[in-house]
Amino acid sequence: MRKQNQAKKVDFQEIFSRLTLFQRFIYLLLPIVFLAASIINIVMVYLMSSDTVHYRSVSQAEELQNAVYDYLSVADQTVDNLARNVTYMMDRGASDEEIYDYFAVQVEVVSDVIAEDTTGVYGYVNGKYVDSLWTPDDDYDPKSRPWYIDAVASGGEVTYVSPYLDMQTGEATVTVAKMLPDGSRGIR
């Protein structure tokens, strides 16, 4: 039994020595060609995949950039329109209550147009804080809040306030704000 197993063993040196020079060359060349073809195939698949991933990433980034730009444009226009309307109301002598009522109506607009989770439309008008959804404590000073400070610093342009803690919710929030034309009032 043992002799049969030994007889079945293939002696590659003997087989190789029987081959012609051309056959030996082919015998040695085939694995190298196969290895090279495999490496080229892997590299090509990698390059095509990375190009596809890069293209998709760029496309997704551009789509996201456009969506953010559109969103911010709407927020910008909404706050700008709110500021214009409040200025118009004040110039025609509207009462604080009329302005408050206007803010209350605008919460629905802002909620539909900009964000459902808005903390409202608020501002500092005629020397007092006006808010459509929240009544602050008596010691609340709107002039010390980031939205007011950044609105004043923006010189009447719409500004995007860096994230800060909202006094109403206690959560981080981002605000779009604008100082009204008279320089002493702000809308958020």
mmCIF file with all atom_site columns, C-alpha atoms in Angstrom:
data_model
loop_
_atom_site.group_PDB
_atom_site.id
_atom_site.type_symbol
_atom_site.label_atom_id
_atom_site.label_alt_id
_atom_site.label_comp_id
_atom_site.label_asym_id
_atom_site.label_entity_id
_atom_site.label_seq_id
_atom_site.pdbx_PDB_ins_code
_atom_site.Cartn_x
_atom_site.Cartn_y
_atom_site.Cartn_z
_atom_site.occupancy
_atom_site.B_iso_or_equiv
_atom_site.pdbx_formal_charge
_atom_site.auth_seq_id
_atom_site.auth_comp_id
_atom_site.auth_asym_id
_atom_site.auth_atom_id
_atom_site.pdbx_PDB_model_num
ATOM 1   C CA . MET A 1 1   ? 0.000   0.000   0.000   1.00 0.00 ? 1   MET A CA 1
ATOM 2   C CA . ARG A 1 2   ? 2.816   2.309   0.865   1.00 0.00 ? 2   ARG A CA 1
ATOM 3   C CA . LYS A 1 3   ? 4.578   1.624   -2.407  1.00 0.00 ? 3   LYS A CA 1
ATOM 4   C CA . GLN A 1 4   ? 1.410   2.486   -4.319  1.00 0.00 ? 4   GLN A CA 1
ATOM 5   C CA . ASN A 1 5   ? 1.252   5.906   -2.634  1.00 0.00 ? 5   ASN A CA 1
ATOM 6   C CA . GLN A 1 6   ? 4.886   6.562   -3.448  1.00 0.00 ? 6   GLN A CA 1
ATOM 7   C CA . ALA A 1 7   ? 4.371   5.510   -7.051  1.00 0.00 ? 7   ALA A CA 1
ATOM 8   C CA . LYS A 1 8   ? 1.551   8.009   -7.443  1.00 0.00 ? 8   LYS A CA 1
ATOM 9   C CA . LYS A 1 9   ? 3.724   10.938  -6.428  1.00 0.00 ? 9   LYS A CA 1
ATOM 10  C CA . VAL A 1 10  ? 4.578   13.190  -9.319  1.00 0.00 ? 10  VAL A CA 1
ATOM 11  C CA . ASP A 1 11  ? 8.164   14.207  -9.740  1.00 0.00 ? 11  ASP A CA 1
ATOM 12  C CA . PHE A 1 12  ? 7.967   17.730  -11.109 1.00 0.00 ? 12  PHE A CA 1
ATOM 13  C CA . GLN A 1 13  ? 11.721  17.968  -11.643 1.00 0.00 ? 13  GLN A CA 1
ATOM 14  C CA . GLU A 1 14  ? 11.606  14.964  -13.929 1.00 0.00 ? 14  GLU A CA 1
ATOM 15  C CA . ILE A 1 15  ? 8.637   16.327  -15.852 1.00 0.00 ? 15  ILE A CA 1
ATOM 16  C CA . PHE A 1 16  ? 10.276  19.755  -16.135 1.00 0.00 ? 16  PHE A CA 1
ATOM 17  C CA . SER A 1 17  ? 13.524  18.232  -17.392 1.00 0.00 ? 17  SER A CA 1
ATOM 18  C CA . ARG A 1 18  ? 11.622  16.491  -20.245 1.00 0.00 ? 18  ARG A CA 1
ATOM 19  C CA . LEU A 1 19  ? 10.132  19.785  -21.487 1.00 0.00 ? 19  LEU A CA 1
ATOM 20  C CA . THR A 1 20  ? 11.656  21.734  -24.351 1.00 0.00 ? 20  THR A CA 1
ATOM 21  C CA . LEU A 1 21  ? 13.064  25.170  -23.702 1.00 0.00 ? 21  LEU A CA 1
ATOM 22  C CA . PHE A 1 22  ? 9.961   26.812  -25.220 1.00 0.00 ? 22  PHE A CA 1
ATOM 23  C CA . GLN A 1 23  ? 7.643   24.670  -23.076 1.00 0.00 ? 23  GLN A CA 1
ATOM 24  C CA . ARG A 1 24  ? 9.653   25.582  -19.957 1.00 0.00 ? 24  ARG A CA 1
ATOM 25  C CA . PHE A 1 25  ? 9.409   29.259  -20.863 1.00 0.00 ? 25  PHE A CA 1
ATOM 26  C CA . ILE A 1 26  ? 5.624   28.969  -21.284 1.00 0.00 ? 26  ILE A CA 1
ATOM 27  C CA . TYR A 1 27  ? 5.338   26.933  -18.103 1.00 0.00 ? 27  TYR A CA 1
ATOM 28  C CA . LEU A 1 28  ? 7.128   29.688  -16.118 1.00 0.00 ? 28  LEU A CA 1
ATOM 29  C CA . LEU A 1 29  ? 5.519   32.582  -17.974 1.00 0.00 ? 29  LEU A CA 1
ATOM 30  C CA . LEU A 1 30  ? 1.878   31.554  -17.517 1.00 0.00 ? 30  LEU A CA 1
ATOM 31  C CA . PRO A 1 31  ? 1.750   32.115  -13.732 1.00 0.00 ? 31  PRO A CA 1
ATOM 32  C CA . ILE A 1 32  ? 3.485   35.485  -14.133 1.00 0.00 ? 32  ILE A CA 1
ATOM 33  C CA . VAL A 1 33  ? 1.005   36.544  -16.848 1.00 0.00 ? 33  VAL A CA 1
ATOM 34  C CA . PHE A 1 34  ? -1.904  35.360  -14.731 1.00 0.00 ? 34  PHE A CA 1
ATOM 35  C CA . LEU A 1 35  ? -0.556  37.241  -11.688 1.00 0.00 ? 35  LEU A CA 1
ATOM 36  C CA . ALA A 1 36  ? 0.007   40.420  -13.743 1.00 0.00 ? 36  ALA A CA 1
ATOM 37  C CA . ALA A 1 37  ? -3.497  40.200  -15.255 1.00 0.00 ? 37  ALA A CA 1
ATOM 38  C CA . SER A 1 38  ? -4.960  39.727  -11.789 1.00 0.00 ? 38  SER A CA 1
ATOM 39  C CA . ILE A 1 39  ? -3.087  42.746  -10.416 1.00 0.00 ? 39  ILE A CA 1
ATOM 40  C CA . ILE A 1 40  ? -4.120  44.898  -13.398 1.00 0.00 ? 40  ILE A CA 1
ATOM 41  C CA . ASN A 1 41  ? -7.731  43.786  -12.934 1.00 0.00 ? 41  ASN A CA 1
ATOM 42  C CA . ILE A 1 42  ? -7.669  44.611  -9.224  1.00 0.00 ? 42  ILE A CA 1
ATOM 43  C CA . VAL A 1 43  ? -6.106  48.012  -9.890  1.00 0.00 ? 43  VAL A CA 1
ATOM 44  C CA . MET A 1 44  ? -8.672  48.798  -12.612 1.00 0.00 ? 44  MET A CA 1
ATOM 45  C CA . VAL A 1 45  ? -11.587 47.795  -10.365 1.00 0.00 ? 45  VAL A CA 1
ATOM 46  C CA . TYR A 1 46  ? -10.127 49.902  -7.562  1.00 0.00 ? 46  TYR A CA 1
ATOM 47  C CA . LEU A 1 47  ? -9.656  52.933  -9.805  1.00 0.00 ? 47  LEU A CA 1
ATOM 48  C CA . MET A 1 48  ? -13.140 52.635  -11.275 1.00 0.00 ? 48  MET A CA 1
ATOM 49  C CA . SER A 1 49  ? -14.637 52.170  -7.817  1.00 0.00 ? 49  SER A CA 1
ATOM 50  C CA . SER A 1 50  ? -12.761 55.103  -6.319  1.00 0.00 ? 50  SER A CA 1
ATOM 51  C CA . ASP A 1 51  ? -13.741 57.306  -9.290  1.00 0.00 ? 51  ASP A CA 1
ATOM 52  C CA . THR A 1 52  ? -17.370 56.266  -8.834  1.00 0.00 ? 52  THR A CA 1
ATOM 53  C CA . VAL A 1 53  ? -17.233 56.894  -5.089  1.00 0.00 ? 53  VAL A CA 1
ATOM 54  C CA . HIS A 1 54  ? -15.553 60.260  -5.669  1.00 0.00 ? 54  HIS A CA 1
ATOM 55  C CA . TYR A 1 55  ? -18.130 61.246  -8.303  1.00 0.00 ? 55  TYR A CA 1
ATOM 56  C CA . ARG A 1 56  ? -21.006 60.201  -6.058  1.00 0.00 ? 56  ARG A CA 1
ATOM 57  C CA . SER A 1 57  ? -19.484 62.025  -3.096  1.00 0.00 ? 57  SER A CA 1
ATOM 58  C CA . VAL A 1 58  ? -19.029 65.209  -5.118  1.00 0.00 ? 58  VAL A CA 1
ATOM 59  C CA . SER A 1 59  ? -22.567 64.934  -6.482  1.00 0.00 ? 59  SER A CA 1
ATOM 60  C CA . GLN A 1 60  ? -24.017 64.368  -3.022  1.00 0.00 ? 60  GLN A CA 1
ATOM 61  C CA . ALA A 1 61  ? -21.968 67.234  -1.596  1.00 0.00 ? 61  ALA A CA 1
ATOM 62  C CA . GLU A 1 62  ? -23.210 69.549  -4.350  1.00 0.00 ? 62  GLU A CA 1
ATOM 63  C CA . GLU A 1 63  ? -26.812 68.453  -3.754  1.00 0.00 ? 63  GLU A CA 1
ATOM 64  C CA . LEU A 1 64  ? -26.414 69.040  -0.025  1.00 0.00 ? 64  LEU A CA 1
ATOM 65  C CA . GLN A 1 65  ? -24.769 72.407  -0.648  1.00 0.00 ? 65  GLN A CA 1
ATOM 66  C CA . ASN A 1 66  ? -27.675 73.442  -2.879  1.00 0.00 ? 66  ASN A CA 1
ATOM 67  C CA . ALA A 1 67  ? -30.240 72.236  -0.350  1.00 0.00 ? 67  ALA A CA 1
ATOM 68  C CA . VAL A 1 68  ? -28.525 74.137  2.484   1.00 0.00 ? 68  VAL A CA 1
ATOM 69  C CA . TYR A 1 69  ? -28.217 77.240  0.303   1.00 0.00 ? 69  TYR A CA 1
ATOM 70  C CA . ASP A 1 70  ? -31.921 77.036  -0.608  1.00 0.00 ? 70  ASP A CA 1
ATOM 71  C CA . TYR A 1 71  ? -32.873 76.515  3.037   1.00 0.00 ? 71  TYR A CA 1
ATOM 72  C CA . LEU A 1 72  ? -30.742 79.436  4.208   1.00 0.00 ? 72  LEU A CA 1
ATOM 73  C CA . SER A 1 73  ? -32.051 81.644  1.399   1.00 0.00 ? 73  SER A CA 1
ATOM 74  C CA . VAL A 1 74  ? -35.599 80.992  2.557   1.00 0.00 ? 74  VAL A CA 1
ATOM 75  C CA . ALA A 1 75  ? -34.622 81.721  6.170   1.00 0.00 ? 75  ALA A CA 1
ATOM 76  C CA . ASP A 1 76  ? -32.810 84.879  5.060   1.00 0.00 ? 76  ASP A CA 1
ATOM 77  C CA . GLN A 1 77  ? -35.792 86.111  3.031   1.00 0.00 ? 77  GLN A CA 1
ATOM 78  C CA . THR A 1 78  ? -38.272 85.224  5.764   1.00 0.00 ? 78  THR A CA 1
ATOM 79  C CA . VAL A 1 79  ? -36.405 87.158  8.472   1.00 0.00 ? 79  VAL A CA 1
ATOM 80  C CA . ASP A 1 80  ? -35.827 90.060  6.090   1.00 0.00 ? 80  ASP A CA 1
ATOM 81  C CA . ASN A 1 81  ? -39.556 90.192  5.271   1.00 0.00 ? 81  ASN A CA 1
ATOM 82  C CA . LEU A 1 82  ? -40.494 89.950  8.955   1.00 0.00 ? 82  LEU A CA 1
ATOM 83  C CA . ALA A 1 83  ? -38.173 92.866  9.731   1.00 0.00 ? 83  ALA A CA 1
ATOM 84  C CA . ARG A 1 84  ? -39.620 94.957  6.900   1.00 0.00 ? 84  ARG A CA 1
ATOM 85  C CA . ASN A 1 85  ? -43.181 94.259  7.979   1.00 0.00 ? 85  ASN A CA 1
ATOM 86  C CA . VAL A 1 86  ? -42.486 95.082  11.623  1.00 0.00 ? 86  VAL A CA 1
ATOM 87  C CA . THR A 1 87  ? -40.705 98.281  10.574  1.00 0.00 ? 87  THR A CA 1
ATOM 88  C CA . TYR A 1 88  ? -43.700 99.223  8.427   1.00 0.00 ? 88  TYR A CA 1
ATOM 89  C CA . MET A 1 89  ? -46.074 98.466  11.309  1.00 0.00 ? 89  MET A CA 1
ATOM 90  C CA . MET A 1 90  ? -44.023 100.571 13.712  1.00 0.00 ? 90  MET A CA 1
ATOM 91  C CA . ASP A 1 91  ? -43.712 103.426 11.233  1.00 0.00 ? 91  ASP A CA 1
ATOM 92  C CA . ARG A 1 92  ? -47.484 103.543 10.890  1.00 0.00 ? 92  ARG A CA 1
ATOM 93  C CA . GLY A 1 93  ? -47.875 103.545 14.688  1.00 0.00 ? 93  GLY A CA 1
ATOM 94  C CA . ALA A 1 94  ? -48.947 99.952  15.356  1.00 0.00 ? 94  ALA A CA 1
ATOM 95  C CA . SER A 1 95  ? -49.332 99.060  19.014  1.00 0.00 ? 95  SER A CA 1
ATOM 96  C CA . ASP A 1 96  ? -47.164 96.524  20.771  1.00 0.00 ? 96  ASP A CA 1
ATOM 97  C CA . GLU A 1 97  ? -50.192 94.216  20.827  1.00 0.00 ? 97  GLU A CA 1
ATOM 98  C CA . GLU A 1 98  ? -50.606 94.439  17.051  1.00 0.00 ? 98  GLU A CA 1
ATOM 99  C CA . ILE A 1 99  ? -46.925 93.605  16.630  1.00 0.00 ? 99  ILE A CA 1
ATOM 100 C CA . TYR A 1 100 ? -47.281 90.738  19.103  1.00 0.00 ? 100 TYR A CA 1
ATOM 101 C CA . ASP A 1 101 ? -50.278 89.411  17.152  1.00 0.00 ? 101 ASP A CA 1
ATOM 102 C CA . TYR A 1 102 ? -48.281 89.672  13.935  1.00 0.00 ? 102 TYR A CA 1
ATOM 103 C CA . PHE A 1 103 ? -45.455 87.646  15.532  1.00 0.00 ? 103 PHE A CA 1
ATOM 104 C CA . ALA A 1 104 ? -47.962 84.997  16.655  1.00 0.00 ? 104 ALA A CA 1
ATOM 105 C CA . VAL A 1 105 ? -49.264 84.597  13.091  1.00 0.00 ? 105 VAL A CA 1
ATOM 106 C CA . GLN A 1 106 ? -45.742 84.468  11.686  1.00 0.00 ? 106 GLN A CA 1
ATOM 107 C CA . VAL A 1 107 ? -44.826 81.488  13.875  1.00 0.00 ? 107 VAL A CA 1
ATOM 108 C CA . GLU A 1 108 ? -47.047 79.351  11.654  1.00 0.00 ? 108 GLU A CA 1
ATOM 109 C CA . VAL A 1 109 ? -45.386 80.746  8.530   1.00 0.00 ? 109 VAL A CA 1
ATOM 110 C CA . VAL A 1 110 ? -41.897 80.187  9.904   1.00 0.00 ? 110 VAL A CA 1
ATOM 111 C CA . SER A 1 111 ? -42.851 76.716  11.079  1.00 0.00 ? 111 SER A CA 1
ATOM 112 C CA . ASP A 1 112 ? -44.148 75.816  7.596   1.00 0.00 ? 112 ASP A CA 1
ATOM 113 C CA . VAL A 1 113 ? -41.395 77.521  5.607   1.00 0.00 ? 113 VAL A CA 1
ATOM 114 C CA . ILE A 1 114 ? -38.225 77.135  7.675   1.00 0.00 ? 114 ILE A CA 1
ATOM 115 C CA . ALA A 1 115 ? -38.477 74.627  10.514  1.00 0.00 ? 115 ALA A CA 1
ATOM 116 C CA . GLU A 1 116 ? -41.223 72.785  12.312  1.00 0.00 ? 116 GLU A CA 1
ATOM 117 C CA . ASP A 1 117 ? -39.305 72.868  15.585  1.00 0.00 ? 117 ASP A CA 1
ATOM 118 C CA . THR A 1 118 ? -38.936 76.647  15.692  1.00 0.00 ? 118 THR A CA 1
ATOM 119 C CA . THR A 1 119 ? -38.909 78.355  19.052  1.00 0.00 ? 119 THR A CA 1
ATOM 120 C CA . GLY A 1 120 ? -40.940 81.162  17.555  1.00 0.00 ? 120 GLY A CA 1
ATOM 121 C CA . VAL A 1 121 ? -40.564 84.616  16.166  1.00 0.00 ? 121 VAL A CA 1
ATOM 122 C CA . TYR A 1 122 ? -39.258 87.096  18.676  1.00 0.00 ? 122 TYR A CA 1
ATOM 123 C CA . GLY A 1 123 ? -37.502 90.391  18.934  1.00 0.00 ? 123 GLY A CA 1
ATOM 124 C CA . TYR A 1 124 ? -36.748 93.533  20.877  1.00 0.00 ? 124 TYR A CA 1
ATOM 125 C CA . VAL A 1 125 ? -39.258 96.171  19.812  1.00 0.00 ? 125 VAL A CA 1
ATOM 126 C CA . ASN A 1 126 ? -40.045 99.551  21.374  1.00 0.00 ? 126 ASN A CA 1
ATOM 127 C CA . GLY A 1 127 ? -37.805 98.828  24.339  1.00 0.00 ? 127 GLY A CA 1
ATOM 128 C CA . LYS A 1 128 ? -39.333 95.491  25.228  1.00 0.00 ? 128 LYS A CA 1
ATOM 129 C CA . TYR A 1 129 ? -38.991 91.844  24.377  1.00 0.00 ? 129 TYR A CA 1
ATOM 130 C CA . VAL A 1 130 ? -41.763 90.477  22.164  1.00 0.00 ? 130 VAL A CA 1
ATOM 131 C CA . ASP A 1 131 ? -42.156 86.721  21.738  1.00 0.00 ? 131 ASP A CA 1
ATOM 132 C CA . SER A 1 132 ? -44.897 84.736  20.074  1.00 0.00 ? 132 SER A CA 1
ATOM 133 C CA . LEU A 1 133 ? -44.449 81.498  22.048  1.00 0.00 ? 133 LEU A CA 1
ATOM 134 C CA . TRP A 1 134 ? -42.563 82.160  25.278  1.00 0.00 ? 134 TRP A CA 1
ATOM 135 C CA . THR A 1 135 ? -42.847 84.485  28.216  1.00 0.00 ? 135 THR A CA 1
ATOM 136 C CA . PRO A 1 136 ? -39.440 84.898  29.867  1.00 0.00 ? 136 PRO A CA 1
ATOM 137 C CA . ASP A 1 137 ? -38.717 85.620  33.527  1.00 0.00 ? 137 ASP A CA 1
ATOM 138 C CA . ASP A 1 138 ? -38.761 89.290  34.557  1.00 0.00 ? 138 ASP A CA 1
ATOM 139 C CA . ASP A 1 139 ? -34.960 89.400  34.747  1.00 0.00 ? 139 ASP A CA 1
ATOM 140 C CA . TYR A 1 140 ? -34.531 88.251  31.113  1.00 0.00 ? 140 TYR A CA 1
ATOM 141 C CA . ASP A 1 141 ? -32.336 90.715  29.218  1.00 0.00 ? 141 ASP A CA 1
ATOM 142 C CA . PRO A 1 142 ? -32.717 90.260  25.430  1.00 0.00 ? 142 PRO A CA 1
ATOM 143 C CA . LYS A 1 143 ? -29.863 92.707  24.794  1.00 0.00 ? 143 LYS A CA 1
ATOM 144 C CA . SER A 1 144 ? -27.433 90.223  26.369  1.00 0.00 ? 144 SER A CA 1
ATOM 145 C CA . ARG A 1 145 ? -28.514 87.333  24.142  1.00 0.00 ? 145 ARG A CA 1
ATOM 146 C CA . PRO A 1 146 ? -26.389 86.195  21.185  1.00 0.00 ? 146 PRO A CA 1
ATOM 147 C CA . TRP A 1 147 ? -29.189 86.792  18.660  1.00 0.00 ? 147 TRP A CA 1
ATOM 148 C CA . TYR A 1 148 ? -29.499 90.451  19.699  1.00 0.00 ? 148 TYR A CA 1
ATOM 149 C CA . ILE A 1 149 ? -25.745 91.077  19.933  1.00 0.00 ? 149 ILE A CA 1
ATOM 150 C CA . ASP A 1 150 ? -25.108 89.553  16.488  1.00 0.00 ? 150 ASP A CA 1
ATOM 151 C CA . ALA A 1 151 ? -28.078 91.411  14.957  1.00 0.00 ? 151 ALA A CA 1
ATOM 152 C CA . VAL A 1 152 ? -26.659 94.721  16.221  1.00 0.00 ? 152 VAL A CA 1
ATOM 153 C CA . ALA A 1 153 ? -23.178 93.815  14.970  1.00 0.00 ? 153 ALA A CA 1
ATOM 154 C CA . SER A 1 154 ? -24.518 92.927  11.507  1.00 0.00 ? 154 SER A CA 1
ATOM 155 C CA . GLY A 1 155 ? -25.451 96.541  10.804  1.00 0.00 ? 155 GLY A CA 1
ATOM 156 C CA . GLY A 1 156 ? -28.933 95.847  9.485   1.00 0.00 ? 156 GLY A CA 1
ATOM 157 C CA . GLU A 1 157 ? -28.013 92.805  7.403   1.00 0.00 ? 157 GLU A CA 1
ATOM 158 C CA . VAL A 1 158 ? -29.493 89.369  8.017   1.00 0.00 ? 158 VAL A CA 1
ATOM 159 C CA . THR A 1 159 ? -27.040 87.355  10.102  1.00 0.00 ? 159 THR A CA 1
ATOM 160 C CA . TYR A 1 160 ? -26.732 83.720  11.089  1.00 0.00 ? 160 TYR A CA 1
ATOM 161 C CA . VAL A 1 161 ? -25.958 83.469  14.767  1.00 0.00 ? 161 VAL A CA 1
ATOM 162 C CA . SER A 1 162 ? -23.554 80.757  15.884  1.00 0.00 ? 162 SER A CA 1
ATOM 163 C CA . PRO A 1 163 ? -25.107 77.983  17.979  1.00 0.00 ? 163 PRO A CA 1
ATOM 164 C CA . TYR A 1 164 ? -25.937 78.994  21.553  1.00 0.00 ? 164 TYR A CA 1
ATOM 165 C CA . LEU A 1 165 ? -28.169 77.744  24.383  1.00 0.00 ? 165 LEU A CA 1
ATOM 166 C CA . ASP A 1 166 ? -31.751 78.801  23.924  1.00 0.00 ? 166 ASP A CA 1
ATOM 167 C CA . MET A 1 167 ? -33.247 80.272  27.110  1.00 0.00 ? 167 MET A CA 1
ATOM 168 C CA . GLN A 1 168 ? -36.650 78.773  26.318  1.00 0.00 ? 168 GLN A CA 1
ATOM 169 C CA . THR A 1 169 ? -35.625 75.178  25.604  1.00 0.00 ? 169 THR A CA 1
ATOM 170 C CA . GLY A 1 170 ? -32.161 74.958  27.154  1.00 0.00 ? 170 GLY A CA 1
ATOM 171 C CA . GLU A 1 171 ? -30.972 73.337  23.916  1.00 0.00 ? 171 GLU A CA 1
ATOM 172 C CA . ALA A 1 172 ? -28.433 74.494  21.369  1.00 0.00 ? 172 ALA A CA 1
ATOM 173 C CA . THR A 1 173 ? -30.028 76.560  18.641  1.00 0.00 ? 173 THR A CA 1
ATOM 174 C CA . VAL A 1 174 ? -29.042 78.484  15.544  1.00 0.00 ? 174 VAL A CA 1
ATOM 175 C CA . THR A 1 175 ? -30.757 81.786  14.872  1.00 0.00 ? 175 THR A CA 1
ATOM 176 C CA . VAL A 1 176 ? -31.302 83.970  11.845  1.00 0.00 ? 176 VAL A CA 1
ATOM 177 C CA . ALA A 1 177 ? -31.508 87.589  13.032  1.00 0.00 ? 177 ALA A CA 1
ATOM 178 C CA . LYS A 1 178 ? -31.658 91.145  11.734  1.00 0.00 ? 178 LYS A CA 1
ATOM 179 C CA . MET A 1 179 ? -31.449 94.567  13.333  1.00 0.00 ? 179 MET A CA 1
ATOM 180 C CA . LEU A 1 180 ? -34.326 96.822  12.318  1.00 0.00 ? 180 LEU A CA 1
ATOM 181 C CA . PRO A 1 181 ? -33.451 100.010 10.408  1.00 0.00 ? 181 PRO A CA 1
ATOM 182 C CA . ASP A 1 182 ? -33.669 102.357 13.404  1.00 0.00 ? 182 ASP A CA 1
ATOM 183 C CA . GLY A 1 183 ? -30.754 100.467 15.016  1.00 0.00 ? 183 GLY A CA 1
ATOM 184 C CA . SER A 1 184 ? -32.465 99.871  18.339  1.00 0.00 ? 184 SER A CA 1
ATOM 185 C CA . ARG A 1 185 ? -34.693 96.934  17.537  1.00 0.00 ? 185 ARG A CA 1
ATOM 186 C CA . GLY A 1 186 ? -34.001 93.361  16.488  1.00 0.00 ? 186 GLY A CA 1
ATOM 187 C CA . ILE A 1 187 ? -36.028 90.529  15.003  1.00 0.00 ? 187 ILE A CA 1
ATOM 188 C CA . ARG A 1 188 ? -35.272 86.880  15.196  1.00 0.00 ? 188 ARG A CA 1
#
